Short mmCIF file of C-alpha atoms in Angstrom, two decimals:
data_model
loop_
_atom_site.label_atom_id
_atom_site.label_comp_id
_atom_site.label_asym_id
_atom_site.label_seq_id
_atom_site.Cartn_x
_atom_site.Cartn_y
_atom_site.Cartn_z
CA UNK A 740 141.36 110.82 53.61
CA UNK A 741 140.70 108.00 51.15
CA UNK A 742 138.34 105.57 52.89
CA UNK A 743 137.14 102.02 52.20
CA UNK A 744 134.04 100.42 53.74
CA UNK A 745 133.84 96.66 54.24
CA UNK A 746 130.42 95.45 55.42
CA UNK A 747 128.08 92.75 54.14
CA UNK A 748 124.90 94.78 54.75
CA UNK A 749 124.44 96.73 51.51
CA UNK A 750 121.93 99.28 52.86
CA UNK A 751 124.13 100.11 55.86
CA UNK A 752 127.25 100.26 53.70
CA UNK A 753 125.73 102.63 51.15
CA UNK A 754 124.20 104.83 53.87
CA UNK A 755 127.56 104.99 55.62
CA UNK A 756 129.30 105.92 52.37
CA UNK A 757 126.78 108.74 51.82
CA UNK A 758 127.42 110.04 55.35
CA UNK A 759 131.20 109.90 55.00
CA UNK A 760 131.19 111.65 51.64
CA UNK A 761 129.30 114.53 53.26
CA UNK A 762 132.28 115.18 55.57
CA UNK A 763 135.01 117.57 54.48
CA UNK A 764 138.25 115.97 53.23
CA UNK A 765 136.87 112.42 53.35
CA UNK A 766 136.30 110.43 50.17
CA UNK A 767 134.93 106.86 50.01
CA UNK A 768 136.89 105.18 47.22
CA UNK A 769 135.98 101.52 47.74
CA UNK A 770 133.09 99.45 49.10
CA UNK A 771 133.23 95.69 49.60
CA UNK A 772 130.88 92.97 50.85
CA UNK A 773 133.54 91.07 52.82
CA UNK A 774 137.26 90.88 53.53
CA UNK A 775 138.06 88.67 50.55
CA UNK A 776 136.37 91.00 48.09
CA UNK A 777 138.11 93.97 49.68
CA UNK A 778 141.60 92.47 49.58
CA UNK A 779 141.12 91.43 45.95
CA UNK A 780 140.56 95.08 45.03
CA UNK A 781 142.78 96.91 47.52
CA UNK A 782 145.78 97.37 45.22
CA UNK A 783 143.66 99.27 42.70
CA UNK A 784 143.08 102.15 45.12
CA UNK A 785 144.97 104.52 47.38
CA UNK A 786 143.45 103.89 50.83
CA UNK A 787 144.24 105.70 54.08
CA UNK A 788 141.61 104.12 56.33
CA UNK A 789 139.23 101.17 56.22
CA UNK A 790 135.96 100.90 58.16
CA UNK A 791 135.74 97.20 58.85
CA UNK A 792 132.81 95.11 60.08
CA UNK A 793 133.58 92.01 62.16
CA UNK A 794 130.82 89.56 61.24
CA UNK A 795 130.93 88.90 57.48
CA UNK A 796 130.72 85.83 55.22
CA UNK A 797 133.76 84.27 53.49
CA UNK A 798 136.31 86.42 55.34
CA UNK A 799 135.44 88.18 58.58
CA UNK A 800 136.88 91.35 60.12
CA UNK A 801 139.36 89.52 62.36
CA UNK A 802 140.92 87.67 59.42
CA UNK A 803 140.97 90.82 57.29
CA UNK A 804 142.55 92.85 60.07
CA UNK A 805 145.34 90.30 60.42
CA UNK A 806 146.17 90.47 56.69
CA UNK A 807 146.04 94.27 56.67
CA UNK A 808 148.46 94.61 59.59
CA UNK A 809 150.83 92.17 57.90
CA UNK A 810 150.73 93.41 54.29
CA UNK A 811 149.36 96.97 54.54
CA UNK A 812 150.57 98.32 57.90
CA UNK A 813 150.14 101.96 56.84
CA UNK A 814 146.36 101.66 56.44
CA UNK A 815 144.38 102.73 59.51
CA UNK A 816 141.74 100.24 60.66
CA UNK A 817 138.52 101.38 62.36
CA UNK A 818 136.34 98.46 63.40
CA UNK A 819 132.65 99.35 63.12
CA UNK A 820 130.41 96.67 64.56
CA UNK A 821 127.48 95.72 66.78
CA UNK A 822 129.67 93.07 68.41
CA UNK A 823 130.93 94.70 71.63
CA UNK A 824 131.75 91.71 73.84
CA UNK A 825 134.94 91.88 75.88
CA UNK A 826 136.31 88.94 73.89
CA UNK A 827 135.82 90.66 70.53
CA UNK A 828 137.25 94.00 71.69
CA UNK A 829 140.25 92.24 73.26
CA UNK A 830 140.87 90.42 69.98
CA UNK A 831 140.55 93.65 67.98
CA UNK A 832 143.16 95.33 70.19
CA UNK A 833 145.39 92.26 69.98
CA UNK A 834 145.27 92.32 66.17
CA UNK A 835 146.35 95.96 66.12
CA UNK A 836 143.23 97.81 64.91
CA UNK A 837 143.34 101.55 65.52
CA UNK A 838 139.83 101.98 66.83
CA UNK A 839 136.41 100.57 67.58
CA UNK A 840 133.13 102.31 66.72
CA UNK A 841 129.79 100.76 67.63
CA UNK A 842 126.92 100.78 65.14
CA UNK A 843 124.70 102.12 67.91
CA UNK A 844 126.77 105.32 68.22
CA UNK A 845 125.65 108.74 67.08
CA UNK A 846 126.57 109.03 63.35
CA UNK A 847 128.00 112.50 63.97
CA UNK A 848 130.66 110.93 66.23
CA UNK A 849 132.06 109.07 63.24
CA UNK A 850 133.77 112.18 61.91
CA UNK A 851 135.43 112.69 65.31
CA UNK A 852 136.52 109.05 65.29
CA UNK A 853 138.22 109.38 61.91
CA UNK A 854 139.91 112.66 62.84
CA UNK A 855 141.10 111.11 66.12
CA UNK A 856 142.66 108.17 64.30
CA UNK A 857 144.35 110.46 61.79
CA UNK A 858 145.74 112.83 64.44
CA UNK A 859 146.22 110.57 67.46
CA UNK A 860 146.51 107.07 66.03
CA UNK A 861 143.56 105.61 67.94
CA UNK A 862 139.86 105.95 68.78
CA UNK A 863 137.59 104.26 71.32
CA UNK A 864 134.14 105.70 71.98
CA UNK A 865 133.24 106.80 75.50
CA UNK A 866 130.37 104.35 75.52
CA UNK A 867 132.93 101.52 75.48
CA UNK A 868 134.51 102.63 78.78
CA UNK A 869 132.79 99.96 80.93
CA UNK A 870 133.61 97.29 78.34
CA UNK A 871 137.29 98.30 78.26
CA UNK A 872 137.39 97.95 82.03
CA UNK A 873 135.96 94.42 81.65
CA UNK A 874 138.51 93.67 78.93
CA UNK A 875 141.41 94.52 81.23
CA UNK A 876 140.05 92.33 84.04
CA UNK A 877 139.19 89.50 81.64
CA UNK A 878 142.63 89.70 79.96
CA UNK A 879 144.41 89.45 83.29
CA UNK A 880 142.28 86.46 84.38
CA UNK A 881 142.63 84.69 81.03
CA UNK A 882 146.42 85.06 80.99
CA UNK A 883 146.64 83.54 84.45
CA UNK A 884 144.36 80.62 83.56
CA UNK A 885 146.20 79.83 80.32
CA UNK A 886 149.52 79.53 82.10
CA UNK A 887 151.30 80.63 78.95
CA UNK A 888 154.55 82.53 78.92
CA UNK A 889 153.81 86.25 78.77
CA UNK A 890 156.00 89.28 78.21
CA UNK A 891 156.61 91.04 81.50
CA UNK A 892 156.46 94.81 81.31
CA UNK A 893 157.52 97.10 84.12
CA UNK A 894 154.78 99.65 84.76
CA UNK A 895 157.51 102.01 86.03
CA UNK A 896 159.27 102.04 82.65
CA UNK A 897 157.54 105.25 81.56
CA UNK A 898 158.89 108.68 82.43
CA UNK A 899 156.78 111.51 83.84
CA UNK A 900 156.90 113.25 80.46
CA UNK A 901 155.75 110.10 78.66
CA UNK A 902 152.80 109.67 81.04
CA UNK A 903 151.95 113.32 80.46
CA UNK A 904 151.90 112.69 76.70
CA UNK A 905 149.67 109.63 77.12
CA UNK A 906 147.17 111.74 79.08
CA UNK A 907 147.18 114.45 76.42
CA UNK A 908 146.71 111.95 73.58
CA UNK A 909 143.90 110.31 75.57
CA UNK A 910 142.23 113.71 75.72
CA UNK A 911 142.27 113.99 71.95
CA UNK A 912 145.28 116.27 71.58
CA UNK A 913 147.23 116.03 68.34
CA UNK A 914 151.03 115.92 68.24
CA UNK A 915 151.05 119.57 67.16
CA UNK A 916 148.80 120.58 70.07
CA UNK A 917 150.92 118.56 72.50
CA UNK A 918 154.08 120.23 71.23
CA UNK A 919 152.52 123.65 71.91
CA UNK A 920 151.27 122.68 75.38
CA UNK A 921 154.60 121.18 76.44
CA UNK A 922 156.70 123.69 74.49
CA UNK A 923 158.62 121.01 72.62
CA UNK A 924 159.13 120.15 68.94
CA UNK A 925 156.48 118.11 67.10
CA UNK A 926 159.18 115.64 66.07
CA UNK A 927 160.09 115.23 69.75
CA UNK A 928 156.46 114.38 70.52
CA UNK A 929 156.44 111.75 67.76
CA UNK A 930 159.70 110.30 69.11
CA UNK A 931 158.17 110.08 72.59
CA UNK A 932 155.10 108.33 71.17
CA UNK A 933 157.30 105.80 69.38
CA UNK A 934 159.30 105.08 72.56
CA UNK A 935 156.09 104.75 74.60
CA UNK A 936 154.76 102.10 72.21
CA UNK A 937 158.07 100.23 72.34
CA UNK A 938 158.26 100.35 76.14
CA UNK A 939 154.68 99.10 76.57
CA UNK A 940 155.02 96.50 73.78
CA UNK A 941 151.97 98.02 72.07
CA UNK A 942 151.05 97.66 68.39
CA UNK A 943 149.27 101.00 68.40
CA UNK A 944 148.24 103.73 70.82
CA UNK A 945 145.13 101.82 71.89
CA UNK A 946 147.49 99.34 73.51
CA UNK A 947 149.32 102.21 75.22
CA UNK A 948 146.08 103.61 76.66
CA UNK A 949 144.98 100.18 77.90
CA UNK A 950 148.43 99.74 79.50
CA UNK A 951 148.12 103.11 81.23
CA UNK A 952 144.63 102.25 82.48
CA UNK A 953 145.71 98.80 83.63
CA UNK A 954 148.52 100.21 85.78
CA UNK A 955 146.42 103.21 86.87
CA UNK A 956 148.73 105.73 85.24
CA UNK A 957 145.59 107.42 83.94
CA UNK A 958 141.95 107.13 85.02
CA UNK A 959 139.15 105.95 82.74
CA UNK A 960 137.38 109.25 83.40
CA UNK A 961 140.36 111.13 81.92
CA UNK A 962 139.86 109.63 78.47
#
């Protein structure tokens, strides 16, 4: 995978690049100090995934994420930050990032995070479990307090097979592995995943997992 790193701390950025380049089949092709610098150079490179910090000068991770989802929807976005408040994680999910990795995590988990995003379309570290639970409660409370019109989604819209696929994806299974477990075609798995995202009004599979947790279709311990 061709990877870009966007972080305003030069020592951290260069150390991260060194770590990533030590992994098989991962190549850091671009480093930038902030979102503006990154977007000014993005068209010069072929990029599959960007590791994006949140707190940066000139153009932060939230603003950068919004532009990426609008103009470069095929680039995976892995937020890597020390900022793990429920508000920031909720906003990251809302903007459509594919994963969140804390800077306090074990560096060896980063390879698993990137592989998970490539194969499953999302990654959230286990250490964020309690925070995700808070996000769901906070989101529900905030929506009620705002009194804004929200999209109603029927938690019963998913079939038994679709819930089964959500559980398997949540357990880190790739589409190929799911096809073998369920004895169905890989293309059928991908079609199911697409329909699941449409039914749950999710921008990515993180949204699907949060939906499933919110309506207790899966348990947090199953992720």
